[in-house]
Amino acid sequence: MPEQTLENQISRGRAAESFAEDPVFTAAVERVRRRAVEDWQATRPDDVAGREQQHALLRALERVLSEINTVVNDGKVAQSTLARRKQRAN
């Protein structure tokens, strides 16, 4: 992989990690998660669609968090790859 692409992945990974660790973001995620669970628990027994909606919301939230984590990990792999290349070049 070209060095420029690796550097781009490293940059994106660092940005994603910073975003994922941001207190405002983590608090928002927890509020959304908590609210979805509370709304799910408050559904009537016959409100299948309501429970499905909350389940879908939680799955979507987890998918977003997983994607952020993937970008973070890709950046770490790129960092390691670039470091190995530079070490071999010396």
JSON list of C-alpha atoms in Angstrom, two decimals:
[
{"chain": "A", "resi": 1, "resn": "MET", "atom": "CA", "xyz": [0.00, 0.00, 0.00]},
{"chain": "A", "resi": 2, "resn": "PRO", "atom": "CA", "xyz": [1.42, 3.43, -0.88]},
{"chain": "A", "resi": 3, "resn": "GLU", "atom": "CA", "xyz": [2.82, 5.46, 2.01]},
{"chain": "A", "resi": 4, "resn": "GLN", "atom": "CA", "xyz": [0.37, 8.30, 1.36]},
{"chain": "A", "resi": 5, "resn": "THR", "atom": "CA", "xyz": [-2.56, 5.89, 1.73]},
{"chain": "A", "resi": 6, "resn": "LEU", "atom": "CA", "xyz": [-1.11, 4.56, 4.98]},
{"chain": "A", "resi": 7, "resn": "GLU", "atom": "CA", "xyz": [-0.70, 8.07, 6.29]},
{"chain": "A", "resi": 8, "resn": "ASN", "atom": "CA", "xyz": [-4.31, 8.82, 5.35]},
{"chain": "A", "resi": 9, "resn": "GLN", "atom": "CA", "xyz": [-5.48, 5.72, 7.24]},
{"chain": "A", "resi": 10, "resn": "ILE", "atom": "CA", "xyz": [-3.39, 6.73, 10.24]},
{"chain": "A", "resi": 11, "resn": "SER", "atom": "CA", "xyz": [-4.88, 10.21, 10.20]},
{"chain": "A", "resi": 12, "resn": "ARG", "atom": "CA", "xyz": [-8.43, 8.87, 9.87]},
{"chain": "A", "resi": 13, "resn": "GLY", "atom": "CA", "xyz": [-7.78, 6.36, 12.65]},
{"chain": "A", "resi": 14, "resn": "ARG", "atom": "CA", "xyz": [-6.55, 9.04, 15.01]},
{"chain": "A", "resi": 15, "resn": "ALA", "atom": "CA", "xyz": [-9.54, 11.24, 14.21]},
{"chain": "A", "resi": 16, "resn": "ALA", "atom": "CA", "xyz": [-11.93, 8.34, 14.77]},
{"chain": "A", "resi": 17, "resn": "GLU", "atom": "CA", "xyz": [-10.26, 7.46, 18.07]},
{"chain": "A", "resi": 18, "resn": "SER", "atom": "CA", "xyz": [-10.46, 11.06, 19.24]},
{"chain": "A", "resi": 19, "resn": "PHE", "atom": "CA", "xyz": [-14.12, 11.18, 18.23]},
{"chain": "A", "resi": 20, "resn": "ALA", "atom": "CA", "xyz": [-14.92, 7.85, 19.93]},
{"chain": "A", "resi": 21, "resn": "GLU", "atom": "CA", "xyz": [-13.28, 9.01, 23.16]},
{"chain": "A", "resi": 22, "resn": "ASP", "atom": "CA", "xyz": [-14.88, 12.46, 23.15]},
{"chain": "A", "resi": 23, "resn": "PRO", "atom": "CA", "xyz": [-16.96, 12.85, 26.34]},
{"chain": "A", "resi": 24, "resn": "VAL", "atom": "CA", "xyz": [-19.80, 14.57, 24.50]},
{"chain": "A", "resi": 25, "resn": "PHE", "atom": "CA", "xyz": [-20.01, 11.73, 21.96]},
{"chain": "A", "resi": 26, "resn": "THR", "atom": "CA", "xyz": [-19.78, 8.97, 24.57]},
{"chain": "A", "resi": 27, "resn": "ALA", "atom": "CA", "xyz": [-22.45, 10.66, 26.69]},
{"chain": "A", "resi": 28, "resn": "ALA", "atom": "CA", "xyz": [-24.73, 11.00, 23.66]},
{"chain": "A", "resi": 29, "resn": "VAL", "atom": "CA", "xyz": [-24.26, 7.33, 22.80]},
{"chain": "A", "resi": 30, "resn": "GLU", "atom": "CA", "xyz": [-25.12, 6.32, 26.34]},
{"chain": "A", "resi": 31, "resn": "ARG", "atom": "CA", "xyz": [-28.20, 8.57, 26.37]},
{"chain": "A", "resi": 32, "resn": "VAL", "atom": "CA", "xyz": [-29.45, 7.12, 23.09]},
{"chain": "A", "resi": 33, "resn": "ARG", "atom": "CA", "xyz": [-28.79, 3.58, 24.32]},
{"chain": "A", "resi": 34, "resn": "ARG", "atom": "CA", "xyz": [-30.49, 4.19, 27.68]},
{"chain": "A", "resi": 35, "resn": "ARG", "atom": "CA", "xyz": [-33.47, 5.89, 26.07]},
{"chain": "A", "resi": 36, "resn": "ALA", "atom": "CA", "xyz": [-33.95, 3.05, 23.59]},
{"chain": "A", "resi": 37, "resn": "VAL", "atom": "CA", "xyz": [-33.94, 0.49, 26.40]},
{"chain": "A", "resi": 38, "resn": "GLU", "atom": "CA", "xyz": [-36.34, 2.59, 28.47]},
{"chain": "A", "resi": 39, "resn": "ASP", "atom": "CA", "xyz": [-38.66, 3.02, 25.50]},
{"chain": "A", "resi": 40, "resn": "TRP", "atom": "CA", "xyz": [-38.49, -0.71, 24.79]},
{"chain": "A", "resi": 41, "resn": "GLN", "atom": "CA", "xyz": [-39.34, -1.52, 28.40]},
{"chain": "A", "resi": 42, "resn": "ALA", "atom": "CA", "xyz": [-42.28, 0.88, 28.28]},
{"chain": "A", "resi": 43, "resn": "THR", "atom": "CA", "xyz": [-43.91, -0.73, 25.25]},
{"chain": "A", "resi": 44, "resn": "ARG", "atom": "CA", "xyz": [-47.27, -2.40, 25.65]},
{"chain": "A", "resi": 45, "resn": "PRO", "atom": "CA", "xyz": [-47.31, -6.19, 25.27]},
{"chain": "A", "resi": 46, "resn": "ASP", "atom": "CA", "xyz": [-49.02, -5.89, 21.90]},
{"chain": "A", "resi": 47, "resn": "ASP", "atom": "CA", "xyz": [-46.61, -3.21, 20.58]},
{"chain": "A", "resi": 48, "resn": "VAL", "atom": "CA", "xyz": [-44.34, -5.49, 18.58]},
{"chain": "A", "resi": 49, "resn": "ALA", "atom": "CA", "xyz": [-43.52, -2.72, 16.10]},
{"chain": "A", "resi": 50, "resn": "GLY", "atom": "CA", "xyz": [-42.45, -0.41, 18.92]},
{"chain": "A", "resi": 51, "resn": "ARG", "atom": "CA", "xyz": [-40.06, -3.01, 20.33]},
{"chain": "A", "resi": 52, "resn": "GLU", "atom": "CA", "xyz": [-38.72, -3.77, 16.86]},
{"chain": "A", "resi": 53, "resn": "GLN", "atom": "CA", "xyz": [-38.08, -0.06, 16.30]},
{"chain": "A", "resi": 54, "resn": "GLN", "atom": "CA", "xyz": [-36.05, 0.21, 19.51]},
{"chain": "A", "resi": 55, "resn": "HIS", "atom": "CA", "xyz": [-34.16, -2.97, 18.64]},
{"chain": "A", "resi": 56, "resn": "ALA", "atom": "CA", "xyz": [-33.35, -1.55, 15.20]},
{"chain": "A", "resi": 57, "resn": "LEU", "atom": "CA", "xyz": [-32.16, 1.68, 16.80]},
{"chain": "A", "resi": 58, "resn": "LEU", "atom": "CA", "xyz": [-29.82, -0.19, 19.14]},
{"chain": "A", "resi": 59, "resn": "ARG", "atom": "CA", "xyz": [-28.46, -2.29, 16.27]},
{"chain": "A", "resi": 60, "resn": "ALA", "atom": "CA", "xyz": [-27.86, 0.82, 14.16]},
{"chain": "A", "resi": 61, "resn": "LEU", "atom": "CA", "xyz": [-26.06, 2.49, 17.05]},
{"chain": "A", "resi": 62, "resn": "GLU", "atom": "CA", "xyz": [-23.84, -0.57, 17.48]},
{"chain": "A", "resi": 63, "resn": "ARG", "atom": "CA", "xyz": [-23.14, -0.60, 13.74]},
{"chain": "A", "resi": 64, "resn": "VAL", "atom": "CA", "xyz": [-21.97, 3.02, 13.87]},
{"chain": "A", "resi": 65, "resn": "LEU", "atom": "CA", "xyz": [-19.74, 2.29, 16.86]},
{"chain": "A", "resi": 66, "resn": "SER", "atom": "CA", "xyz": [-18.36, -0.78, 15.11]},
{"chain": "A", "resi": 67, "resn": "GLU", "atom": "CA", "xyz": [-17.52, 1.26, 12.01]},
{"chain": "A", "resi": 68, "resn": "ILE", "atom": "CA", "xyz": [-15.71, 3.86, 14.12]},
{"chain": "A", "resi": 69, "resn": "ASN", "atom": "CA", "xyz": [-13.78, 1.07, 15.82]},
{"chain": "A", "resi": 70, "resn": "THR", "atom": "CA", "xyz": [-12.85, -0.41, 12.43]},
{"chain": "A", "resi": 71, "resn": "VAL", "atom": "CA", "xyz": [-11.42, 2.93, 11.29]},
{"chain": "A", "resi": 72, "resn": "VAL", "atom": "CA", "xyz": [-9.44, 3.19, 14.56]},
{"chain": "A", "resi": 73, "resn": "ASN", "atom": "CA", "xyz": [-8.04, -0.31, 14.12]},
{"chain": "A", "resi": 74, "resn": "ASP", "atom": "CA", "xyz": [-7.22, 0.25, 10.44]},
{"chain": "A", "resi": 75, "resn": "GLY", "atom": "CA", "xyz": [-5.25, 3.32, 11.50]},
{"chain": "A", "resi": 76, "resn": "LYS", "atom": "CA", "xyz": [-3.29, 1.30, 14.06]},
{"chain": "A", "resi": 77, "resn": "VAL", "atom": "CA", "xyz": [-2.50, -1.39, 11.51]},
{"chain": "A", "resi": 78, "resn": "ALA", "atom": "CA", "xyz": [-1.38, 1.28, 9.03]},
{"chain": "A", "resi": 79, "resn": "GLN", "atom": "CA", "xyz": [0.81, 2.86, 11.73]},
{"chain": "A", "resi": 80, "resn": "SER", "atom": "CA", "xyz": [2.44, -0.49, 12.41]},
{"chain": "A", "resi": 81, "resn": "THR", "atom": "CA", "xyz": [2.94, -1.17, 8.71]},
{"chain": "A", "resi": 82, "resn": "LEU", "atom": "CA", "xyz": [4.50, 2.24, 8.12]},
{"chain": "A", "resi": 83, "resn": "ALA", "atom": "CA", "xyz": [6.79, 1.84, 11.13]},
{"chain": "A", "resi": 84, "resn": "ARG", "atom": "CA", "xyz": [8.00, -1.56, 9.86]},
{"chain": "A", "resi": 85, "resn": "ARG", "atom": "CA", "xyz": [8.67, -0.10, 6.40]},
{"chain": "A", "resi": 86, "resn": "LYS", "atom": "CA", "xyz": [10.66, 2.77, 7.85]},
{"chain": "A", "resi": 87, "resn": "GLN", "atom": "CA", "xyz": [12.61, 0.40, 10.09]},
{"chain": "A", "resi": 88, "resn": "ARG", "atom": "CA", "xyz": [13.50, -1.81, 7.11]},
{"chain": "A", "resi": 89, "resn": "ALA", "atom": "CA", "xyz": [14.55, 1.24, 5.10]},
{"chain": "A", "resi": 90, "resn": "ASN", "atom": "CA", "xyz": [17.10, 2.24, 7.75]}
]
